[in-house]
CSV table of C-alpha atoms in Angstrom, one decimal:
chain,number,residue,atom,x,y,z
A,1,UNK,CA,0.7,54.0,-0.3
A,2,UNK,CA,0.4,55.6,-3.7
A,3,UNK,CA,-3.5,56.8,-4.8
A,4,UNK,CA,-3.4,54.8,-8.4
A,5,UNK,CA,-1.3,52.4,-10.1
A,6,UNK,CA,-0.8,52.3,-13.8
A,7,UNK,CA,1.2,49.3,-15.2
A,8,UNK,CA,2.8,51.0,-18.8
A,9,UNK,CA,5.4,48.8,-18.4
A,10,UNK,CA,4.0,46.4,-21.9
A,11,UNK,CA,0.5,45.2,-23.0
A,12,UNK,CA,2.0,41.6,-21.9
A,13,UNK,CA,1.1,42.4,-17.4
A,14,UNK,CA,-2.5,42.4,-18.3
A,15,UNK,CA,-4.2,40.6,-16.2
A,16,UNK,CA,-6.9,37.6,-16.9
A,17,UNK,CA,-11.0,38.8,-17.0
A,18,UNK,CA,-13.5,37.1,-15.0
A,19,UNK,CA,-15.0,36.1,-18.9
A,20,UNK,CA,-11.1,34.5,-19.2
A,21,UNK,CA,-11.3,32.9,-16.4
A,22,UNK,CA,-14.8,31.4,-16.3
A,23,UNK,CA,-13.6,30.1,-19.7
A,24,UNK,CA,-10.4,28.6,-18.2
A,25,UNK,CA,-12.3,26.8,-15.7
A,26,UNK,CA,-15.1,25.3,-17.7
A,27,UNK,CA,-12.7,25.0,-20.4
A,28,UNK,CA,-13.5,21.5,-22.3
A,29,UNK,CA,-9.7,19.2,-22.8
A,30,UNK,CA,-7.7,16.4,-23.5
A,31,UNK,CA,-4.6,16.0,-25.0
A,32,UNK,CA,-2.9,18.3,-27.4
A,33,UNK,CA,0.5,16.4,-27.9
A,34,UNK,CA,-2.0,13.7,-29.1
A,35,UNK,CA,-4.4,16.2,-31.4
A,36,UNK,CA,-7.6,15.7,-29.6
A,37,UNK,CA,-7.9,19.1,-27.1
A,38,UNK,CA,-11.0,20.3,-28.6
A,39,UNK,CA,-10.7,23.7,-27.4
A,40,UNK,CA,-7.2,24.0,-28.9
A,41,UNK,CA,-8.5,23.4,-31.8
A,42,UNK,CA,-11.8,25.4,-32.3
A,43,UNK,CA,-8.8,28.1,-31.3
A,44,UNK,CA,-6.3,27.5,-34.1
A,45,UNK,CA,-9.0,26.9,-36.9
A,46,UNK,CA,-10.6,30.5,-35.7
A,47,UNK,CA,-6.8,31.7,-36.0
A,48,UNK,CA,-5.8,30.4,-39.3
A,49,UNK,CA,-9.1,31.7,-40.5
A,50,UNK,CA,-8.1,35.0,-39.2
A,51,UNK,CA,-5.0,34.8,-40.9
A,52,UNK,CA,-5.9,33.5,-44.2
A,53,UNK,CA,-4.0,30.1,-44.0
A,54,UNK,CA,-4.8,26.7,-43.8
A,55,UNK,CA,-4.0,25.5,-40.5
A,56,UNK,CA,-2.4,27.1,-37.1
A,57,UNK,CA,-0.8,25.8,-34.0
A,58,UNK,CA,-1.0,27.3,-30.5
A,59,UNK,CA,2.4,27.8,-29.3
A,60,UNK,CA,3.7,29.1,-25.8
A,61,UNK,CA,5.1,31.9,-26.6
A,62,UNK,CA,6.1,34.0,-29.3
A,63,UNK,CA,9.7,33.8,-29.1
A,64,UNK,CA,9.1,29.8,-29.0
A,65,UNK,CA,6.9,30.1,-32.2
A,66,UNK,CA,9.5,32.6,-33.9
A,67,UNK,CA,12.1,30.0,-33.3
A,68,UNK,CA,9.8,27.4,-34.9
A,69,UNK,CA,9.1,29.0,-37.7
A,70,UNK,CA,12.3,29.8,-38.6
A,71,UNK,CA,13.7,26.1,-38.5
A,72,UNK,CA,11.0,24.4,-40.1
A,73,UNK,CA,11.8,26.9,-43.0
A,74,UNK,CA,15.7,26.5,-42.8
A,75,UNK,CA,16.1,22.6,-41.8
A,76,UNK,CA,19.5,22.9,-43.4
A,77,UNK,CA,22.3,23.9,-40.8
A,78,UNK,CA,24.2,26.9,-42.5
A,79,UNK,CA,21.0,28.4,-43.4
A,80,UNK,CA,20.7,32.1,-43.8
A,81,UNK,CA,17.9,34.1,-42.8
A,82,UNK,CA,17.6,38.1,-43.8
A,83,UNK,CA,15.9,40.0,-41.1
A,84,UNK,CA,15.8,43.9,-40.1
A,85,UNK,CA,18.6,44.7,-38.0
A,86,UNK,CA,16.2,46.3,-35.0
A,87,UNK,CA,13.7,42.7,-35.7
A,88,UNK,CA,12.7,41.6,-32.2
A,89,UNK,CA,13.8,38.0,-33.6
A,90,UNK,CA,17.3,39.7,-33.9
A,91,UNK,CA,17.9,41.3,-30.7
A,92,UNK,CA,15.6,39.8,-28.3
A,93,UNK,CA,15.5,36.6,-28.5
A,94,UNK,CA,18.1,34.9,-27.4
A,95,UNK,CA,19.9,34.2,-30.8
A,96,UNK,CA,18.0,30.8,-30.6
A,97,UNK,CA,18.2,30.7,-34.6
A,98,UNK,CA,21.4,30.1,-34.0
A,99,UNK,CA,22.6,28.8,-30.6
A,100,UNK,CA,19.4,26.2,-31.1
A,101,UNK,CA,19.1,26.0,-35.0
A,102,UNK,CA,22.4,26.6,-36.5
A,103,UNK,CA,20.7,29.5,-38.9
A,104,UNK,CA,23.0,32.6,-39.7
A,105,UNK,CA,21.0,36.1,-39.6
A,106,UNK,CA,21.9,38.8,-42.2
A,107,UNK,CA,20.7,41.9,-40.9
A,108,UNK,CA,19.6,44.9,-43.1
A,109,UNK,CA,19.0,48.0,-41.7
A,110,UNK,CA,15.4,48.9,-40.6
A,111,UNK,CA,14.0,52.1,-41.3
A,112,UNK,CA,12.5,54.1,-38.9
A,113,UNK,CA,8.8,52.9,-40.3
A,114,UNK,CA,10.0,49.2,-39.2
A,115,UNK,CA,10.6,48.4,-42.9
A,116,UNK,CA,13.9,47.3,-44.8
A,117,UNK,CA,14.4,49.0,-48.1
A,118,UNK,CA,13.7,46.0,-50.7
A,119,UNK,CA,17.0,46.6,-52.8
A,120,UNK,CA,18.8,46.1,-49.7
A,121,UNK,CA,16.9,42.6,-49.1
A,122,UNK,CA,17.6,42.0,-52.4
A,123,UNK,CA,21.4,42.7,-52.1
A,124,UNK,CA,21.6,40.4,-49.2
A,125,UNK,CA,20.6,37.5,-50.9
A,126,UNK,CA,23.5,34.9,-51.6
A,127,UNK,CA,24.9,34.4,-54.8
A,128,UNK,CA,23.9,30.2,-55.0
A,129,UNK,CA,26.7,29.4,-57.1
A,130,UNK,CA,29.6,30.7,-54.7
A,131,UNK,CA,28.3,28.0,-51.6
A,132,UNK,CA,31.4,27.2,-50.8
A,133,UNK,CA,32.2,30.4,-49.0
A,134,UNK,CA,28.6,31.8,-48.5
A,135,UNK,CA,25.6,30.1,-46.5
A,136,UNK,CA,22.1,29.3,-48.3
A,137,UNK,CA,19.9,32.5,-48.0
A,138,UNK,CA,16.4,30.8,-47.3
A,139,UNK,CA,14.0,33.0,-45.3
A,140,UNK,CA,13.1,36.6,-45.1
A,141,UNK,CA,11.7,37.8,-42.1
A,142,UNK,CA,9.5,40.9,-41.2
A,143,UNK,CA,8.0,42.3,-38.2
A,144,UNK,CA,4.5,43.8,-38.4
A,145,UNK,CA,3.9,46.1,-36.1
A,146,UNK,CA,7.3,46.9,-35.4
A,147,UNK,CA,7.9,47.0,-31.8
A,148,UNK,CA,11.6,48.7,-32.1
A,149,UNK,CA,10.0,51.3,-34.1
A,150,UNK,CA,7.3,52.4,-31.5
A,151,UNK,CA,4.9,50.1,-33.0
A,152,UNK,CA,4.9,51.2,-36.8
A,153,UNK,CA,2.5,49.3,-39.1
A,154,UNK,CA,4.0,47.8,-42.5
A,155,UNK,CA,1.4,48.0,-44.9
A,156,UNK,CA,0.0,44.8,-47.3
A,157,UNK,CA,1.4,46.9,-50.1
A,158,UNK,CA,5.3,46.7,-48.6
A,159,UNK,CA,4.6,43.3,-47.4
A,160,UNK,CA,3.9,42.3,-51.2
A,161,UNK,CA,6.4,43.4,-52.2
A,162,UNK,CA,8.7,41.9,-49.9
A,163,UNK,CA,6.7,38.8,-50.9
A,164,UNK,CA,7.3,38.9,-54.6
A,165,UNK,CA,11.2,39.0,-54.3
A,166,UNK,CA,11.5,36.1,-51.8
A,167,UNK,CA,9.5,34.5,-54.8
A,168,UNK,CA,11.9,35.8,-57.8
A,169,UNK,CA,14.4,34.0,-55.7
A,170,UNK,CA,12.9,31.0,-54.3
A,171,UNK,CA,12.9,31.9,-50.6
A,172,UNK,CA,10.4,31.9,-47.8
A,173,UNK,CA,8.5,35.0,-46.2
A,174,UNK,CA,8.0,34.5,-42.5
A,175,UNK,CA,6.2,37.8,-40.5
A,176,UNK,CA,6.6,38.0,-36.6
A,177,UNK,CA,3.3,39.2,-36.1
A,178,UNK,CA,3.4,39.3,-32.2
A,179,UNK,CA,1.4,42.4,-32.7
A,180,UNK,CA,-0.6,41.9,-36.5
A,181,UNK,CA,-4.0,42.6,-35.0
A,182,UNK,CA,-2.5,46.0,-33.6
A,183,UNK,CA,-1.3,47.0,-37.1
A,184,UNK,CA,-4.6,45.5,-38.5
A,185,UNK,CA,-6.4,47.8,-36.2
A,186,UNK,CA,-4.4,50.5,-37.1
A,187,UNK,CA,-4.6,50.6,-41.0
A,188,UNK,CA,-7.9,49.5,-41.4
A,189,UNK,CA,-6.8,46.3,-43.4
A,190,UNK,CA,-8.4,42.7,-42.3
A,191,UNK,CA,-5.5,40.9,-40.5
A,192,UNK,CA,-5.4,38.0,-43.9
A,193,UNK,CA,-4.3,40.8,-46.0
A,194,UNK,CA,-1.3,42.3,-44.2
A,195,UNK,CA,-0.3,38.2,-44.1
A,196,UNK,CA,-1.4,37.6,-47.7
A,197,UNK,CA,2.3,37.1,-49.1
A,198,UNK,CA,3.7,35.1,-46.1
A,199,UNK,CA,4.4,31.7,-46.1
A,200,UNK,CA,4.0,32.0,-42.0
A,201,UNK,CA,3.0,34.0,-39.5
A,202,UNK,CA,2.6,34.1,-35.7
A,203,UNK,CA,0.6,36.1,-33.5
A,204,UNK,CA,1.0,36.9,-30.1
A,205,UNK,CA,-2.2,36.3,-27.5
A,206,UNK,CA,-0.8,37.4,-24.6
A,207,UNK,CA,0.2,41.0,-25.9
A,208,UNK,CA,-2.8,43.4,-27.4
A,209,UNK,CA,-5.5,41.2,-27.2
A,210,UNK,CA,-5.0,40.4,-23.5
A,211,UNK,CA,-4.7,36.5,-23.0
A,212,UNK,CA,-2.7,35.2,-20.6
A,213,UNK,CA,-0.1,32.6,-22.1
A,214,UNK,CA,0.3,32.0,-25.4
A,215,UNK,CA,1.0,32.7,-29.4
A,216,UNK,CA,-0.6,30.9,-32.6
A,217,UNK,CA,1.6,30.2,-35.5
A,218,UNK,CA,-0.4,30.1,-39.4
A,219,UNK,CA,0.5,28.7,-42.6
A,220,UNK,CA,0.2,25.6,-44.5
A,221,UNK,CA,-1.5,22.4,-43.4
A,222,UNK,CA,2.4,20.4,-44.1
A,223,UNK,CA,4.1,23.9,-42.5
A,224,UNK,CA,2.0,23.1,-39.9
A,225,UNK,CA,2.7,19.4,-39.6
A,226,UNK,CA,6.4,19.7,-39.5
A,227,UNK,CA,6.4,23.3,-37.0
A,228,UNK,CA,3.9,20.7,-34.2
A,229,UNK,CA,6.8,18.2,-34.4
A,230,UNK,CA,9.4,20.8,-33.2
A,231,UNK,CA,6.8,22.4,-31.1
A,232,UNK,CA,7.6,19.0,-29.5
A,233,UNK,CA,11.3,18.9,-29.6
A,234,UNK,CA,11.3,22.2,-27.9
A,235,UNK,CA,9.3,21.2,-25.2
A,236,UNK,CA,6.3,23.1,-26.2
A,237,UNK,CA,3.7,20.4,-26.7
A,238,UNK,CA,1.5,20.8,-23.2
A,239,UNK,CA,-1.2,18.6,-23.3
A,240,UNK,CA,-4.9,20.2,-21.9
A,241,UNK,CA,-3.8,23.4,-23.1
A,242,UNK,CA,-7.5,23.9,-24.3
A,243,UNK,CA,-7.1,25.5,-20.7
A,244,UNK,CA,-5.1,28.5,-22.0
A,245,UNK,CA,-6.5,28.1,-25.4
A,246,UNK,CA,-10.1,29.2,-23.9
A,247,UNK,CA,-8.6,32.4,-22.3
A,248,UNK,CA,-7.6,33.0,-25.8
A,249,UNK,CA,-10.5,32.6,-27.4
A,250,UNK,CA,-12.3,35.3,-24.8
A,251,UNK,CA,-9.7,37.4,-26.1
A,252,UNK,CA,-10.5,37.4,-29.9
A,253,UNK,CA,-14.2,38.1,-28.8
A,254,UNK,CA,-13.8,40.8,-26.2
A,255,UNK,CA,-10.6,42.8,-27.2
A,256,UNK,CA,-9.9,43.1,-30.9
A,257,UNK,CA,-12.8,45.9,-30.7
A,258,UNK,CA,-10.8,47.3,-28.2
A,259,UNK,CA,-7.4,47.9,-30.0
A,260,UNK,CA,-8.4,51.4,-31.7
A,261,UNK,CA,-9.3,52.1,-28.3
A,262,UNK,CA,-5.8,51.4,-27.1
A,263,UNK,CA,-4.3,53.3,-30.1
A,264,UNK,CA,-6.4,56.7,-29.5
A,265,UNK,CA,-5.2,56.5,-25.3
A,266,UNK,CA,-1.8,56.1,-26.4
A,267,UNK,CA,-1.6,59.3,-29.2
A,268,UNK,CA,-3.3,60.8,-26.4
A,269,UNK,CA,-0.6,59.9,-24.0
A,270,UNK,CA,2.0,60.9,-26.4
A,271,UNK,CA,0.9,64.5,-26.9
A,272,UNK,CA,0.4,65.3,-23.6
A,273,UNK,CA,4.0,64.2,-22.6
A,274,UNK,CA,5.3,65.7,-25.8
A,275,UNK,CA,3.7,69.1,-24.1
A,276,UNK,CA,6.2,69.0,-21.4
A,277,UNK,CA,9.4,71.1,-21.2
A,278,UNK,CA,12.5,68.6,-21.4
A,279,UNK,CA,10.6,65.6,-23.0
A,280,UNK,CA,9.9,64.7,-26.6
A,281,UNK,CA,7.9,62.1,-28.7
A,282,UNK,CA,8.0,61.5,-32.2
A,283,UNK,CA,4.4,62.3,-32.8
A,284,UNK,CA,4.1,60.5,-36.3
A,285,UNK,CA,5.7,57.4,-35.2
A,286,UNK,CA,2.8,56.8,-32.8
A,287,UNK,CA,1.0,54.5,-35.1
A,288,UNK,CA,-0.3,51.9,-32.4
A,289,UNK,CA,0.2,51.1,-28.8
A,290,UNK,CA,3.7,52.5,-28.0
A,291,UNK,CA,4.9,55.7,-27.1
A,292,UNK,CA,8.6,56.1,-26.8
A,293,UNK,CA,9.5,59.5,-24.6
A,294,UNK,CA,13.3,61.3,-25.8
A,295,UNK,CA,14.5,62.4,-22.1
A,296,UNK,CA,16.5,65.9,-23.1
A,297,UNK,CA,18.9,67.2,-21.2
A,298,UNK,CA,17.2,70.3,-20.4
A,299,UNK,CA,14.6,68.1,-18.5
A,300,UNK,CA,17.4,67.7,-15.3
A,301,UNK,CA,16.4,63.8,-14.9
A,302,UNK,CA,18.1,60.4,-16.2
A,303,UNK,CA,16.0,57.9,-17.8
A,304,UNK,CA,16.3,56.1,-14.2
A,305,UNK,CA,15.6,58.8,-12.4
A,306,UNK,CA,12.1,59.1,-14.3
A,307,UNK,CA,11.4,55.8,-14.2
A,308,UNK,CA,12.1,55.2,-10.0
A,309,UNK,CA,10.5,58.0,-9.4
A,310,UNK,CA,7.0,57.6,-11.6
A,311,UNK,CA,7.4,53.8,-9.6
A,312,UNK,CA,6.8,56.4,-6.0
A,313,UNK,CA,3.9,57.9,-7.9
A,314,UNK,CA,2.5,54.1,-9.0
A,315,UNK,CA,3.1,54.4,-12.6
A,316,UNK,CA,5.2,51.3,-14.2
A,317,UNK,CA,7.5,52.1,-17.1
A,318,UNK,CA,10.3,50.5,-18.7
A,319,UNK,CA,13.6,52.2,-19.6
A,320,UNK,CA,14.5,52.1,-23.2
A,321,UNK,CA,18.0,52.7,-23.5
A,322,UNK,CA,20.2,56.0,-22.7
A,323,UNK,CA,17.8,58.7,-22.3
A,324,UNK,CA,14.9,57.0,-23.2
A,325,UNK,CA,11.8,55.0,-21.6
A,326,UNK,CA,8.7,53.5,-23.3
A,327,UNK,CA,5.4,53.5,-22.3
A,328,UNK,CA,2.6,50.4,-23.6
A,329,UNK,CA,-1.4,51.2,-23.6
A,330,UNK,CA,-3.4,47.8,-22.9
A,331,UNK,CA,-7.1,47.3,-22.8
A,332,UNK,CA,-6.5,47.6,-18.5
A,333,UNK,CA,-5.7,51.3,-18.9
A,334,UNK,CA,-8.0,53.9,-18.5
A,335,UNK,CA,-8.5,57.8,-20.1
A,336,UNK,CA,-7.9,58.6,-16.5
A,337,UNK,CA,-4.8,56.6,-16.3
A,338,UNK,CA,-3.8,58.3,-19.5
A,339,UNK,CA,-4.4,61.7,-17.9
A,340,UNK,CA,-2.6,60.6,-14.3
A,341,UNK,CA,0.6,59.3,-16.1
A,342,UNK,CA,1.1,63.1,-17.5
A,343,UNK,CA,0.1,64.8,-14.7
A,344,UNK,CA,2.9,62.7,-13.1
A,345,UNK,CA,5.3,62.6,-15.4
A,346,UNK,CA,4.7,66.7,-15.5
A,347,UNK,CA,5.5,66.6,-11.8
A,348,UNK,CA,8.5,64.8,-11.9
A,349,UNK,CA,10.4,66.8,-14.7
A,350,UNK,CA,8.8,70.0,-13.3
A,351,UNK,CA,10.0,69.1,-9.8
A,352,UNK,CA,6.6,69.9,-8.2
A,353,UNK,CA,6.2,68.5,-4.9
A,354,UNK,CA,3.2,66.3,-4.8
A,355,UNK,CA,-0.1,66.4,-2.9
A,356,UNK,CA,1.8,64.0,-0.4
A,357,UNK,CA,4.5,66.1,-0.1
A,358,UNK,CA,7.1,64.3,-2.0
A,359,UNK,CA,9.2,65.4,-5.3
């Protein structure tokens, strides 16, 4: 029996408060297919507030409302989206703009800071009058935080800017904003500003702030209209989802406040392991939530070697690639389970036998 566990796995294995699910329970309903959950919608008229848009539409889940955005924009098979070439649309999930939507992706290379130089975007726009051998370039997509990066913010400034050339060019500007409110916390910049140039955003519940299903997609009331029909198609239209919806709403109360919170354990986190012979963290690029650790060859462990054995110790991590693991701060972890993951992870590379007697 290990003495602690500390899930760092993501900020998606948090588990529901008693304040969620008193809410759940008592949570008023009817049917959302039909428009009339009451709950569902006190939560997407607090969200589109939020977000500075007109309406919103609570989605299951991010990748579902990514998908959703990016058809209702491009209802034209052969479409072409441009998107950063680390964008979790991109790599993780499940090239549904294309298997499900028949929507090409142009990558462009994403920075380290999550961003996409903008002359780049701009060169990967089609040339219109040669359609006969190129697709339609249509959307732009951007991904604030950036989860690739290790959670770097893209400020309002970038995202304008980003903004005025899908403009100069008659596109759309669709952000994945699975984590905005962690890059809102971040910069100090109301969550409607880093989304002021977007035509539509989502953002993910079920991540920082805690809830336990769900994402909320924002934009206009007739982007709106036409992304509920799909929601439908999709098989996303669950009907008393004022159930989850009332988690949700707990959420925006209780654990927005908390997100600086989250931010400070994890550059606290990430110096401490940076501190430790063998081991490595980009200091800088610890914006948010996520700390990626560089495993060195001098530390004598493989990233699955550091990850099995922290799992002995009670501590949850996820590998994140060759020589690499990642480690996500939540509101459920603690300065002490800050402090215990280092001490552990000082253990392992240091090969110091524990109190219990193992390595």
């Amino acid at each position: 029996m290990v003495a602690q566990r500390v899930d760092l796995r993501s900020d998606t294995v948090t588990k529901p408060t008693e304040r969620m699910r008193d809410a759940m329970a008592n949570a008023e309903v009817d049917d959302d297919v039909l428009g009339h959950d009451p709950t569902a919608a006190c939560l997407e008229r607090e969200m589109a507030k939020i977000m500075g848009k007109e309406a919103a539409l609570f989605v299951p889940s991010g990748t579902m409302a990514n998908l959703i955005c990016v058809l209702t924009h491009c209802q034209i098979r052969g479409s072409e989206v441009i998107l950063g070439d680390y964008s979790h649309i991109h790599i993780y999930e499940n090239g549904g703009i294309s298997t499900i939507g028949g929507v090409h992706p142009r990558t462009v290379k994403n920075n380290e800071d999550g961003t996409m130089d903008i002359d780049q975007i701009e060169e990967a726009i089609r040339d219109p009058s040669f359609e006969i051998c190129y697709p339609t370039t249509r959307l732009i997509c951007l991904e604030n935080s950036h989860a690739h990066s290790g959670g770097r913010c893209l400020s309002a400034e970038y995202t304008d800017k980003v903004g005025e050339l899908a403009k100069k060019y008659g596109l759309k500007l669709h952000i994945d904003g699975a984590r905005i409110f962690n890059a809102s916390a971040a910069l100090g910049v109301p969550v409607h500003r880093l989304v002021q140039a977007a035509d539509s955003v989502t953002a993910c519940l079920s991540k920082g702030l805690g809830a336990p299903v769900g994402t909320v997609i924002a934009g206009s009331k007739t982007f709106i209209a036409k992304a509920k029909i799909l929601r439908k198609t999709l098989g996303g239209g669950m009907r008393q989802v004022g159930v989850l919806c009332a988690a949700a709403l707990v959420a925006l109360e209780e654990n927005v406040g908390k997100l600086e919170g989250d931010h400070k354990k994890a550059k606290v986190l990430a110096a401490g392991i940076n501190n430790i012979k063998g081991l490595k963290v980009d200091l800088l690029s610890v914006e948010t939530n996520i700390v990626y650790v560089d495993i060195l060859k001098e530390s004598g462990v493989t990233e699955d070697e550091l990850i099995k054995n922290l799992e002995i110790h009670g501590v949850l991590a996820m590998t994140e690639g060759p020589c690499k693991i990642r480690l996500v701060i939540h509101h459920q972890i603690s300065e002490r389970d800050v402090q215990y993951t280092i001490s552990c992870i000082q253990k392992i590379v240091s090969g110091l036998p524990d109190k219990n007697g193992a390595n």
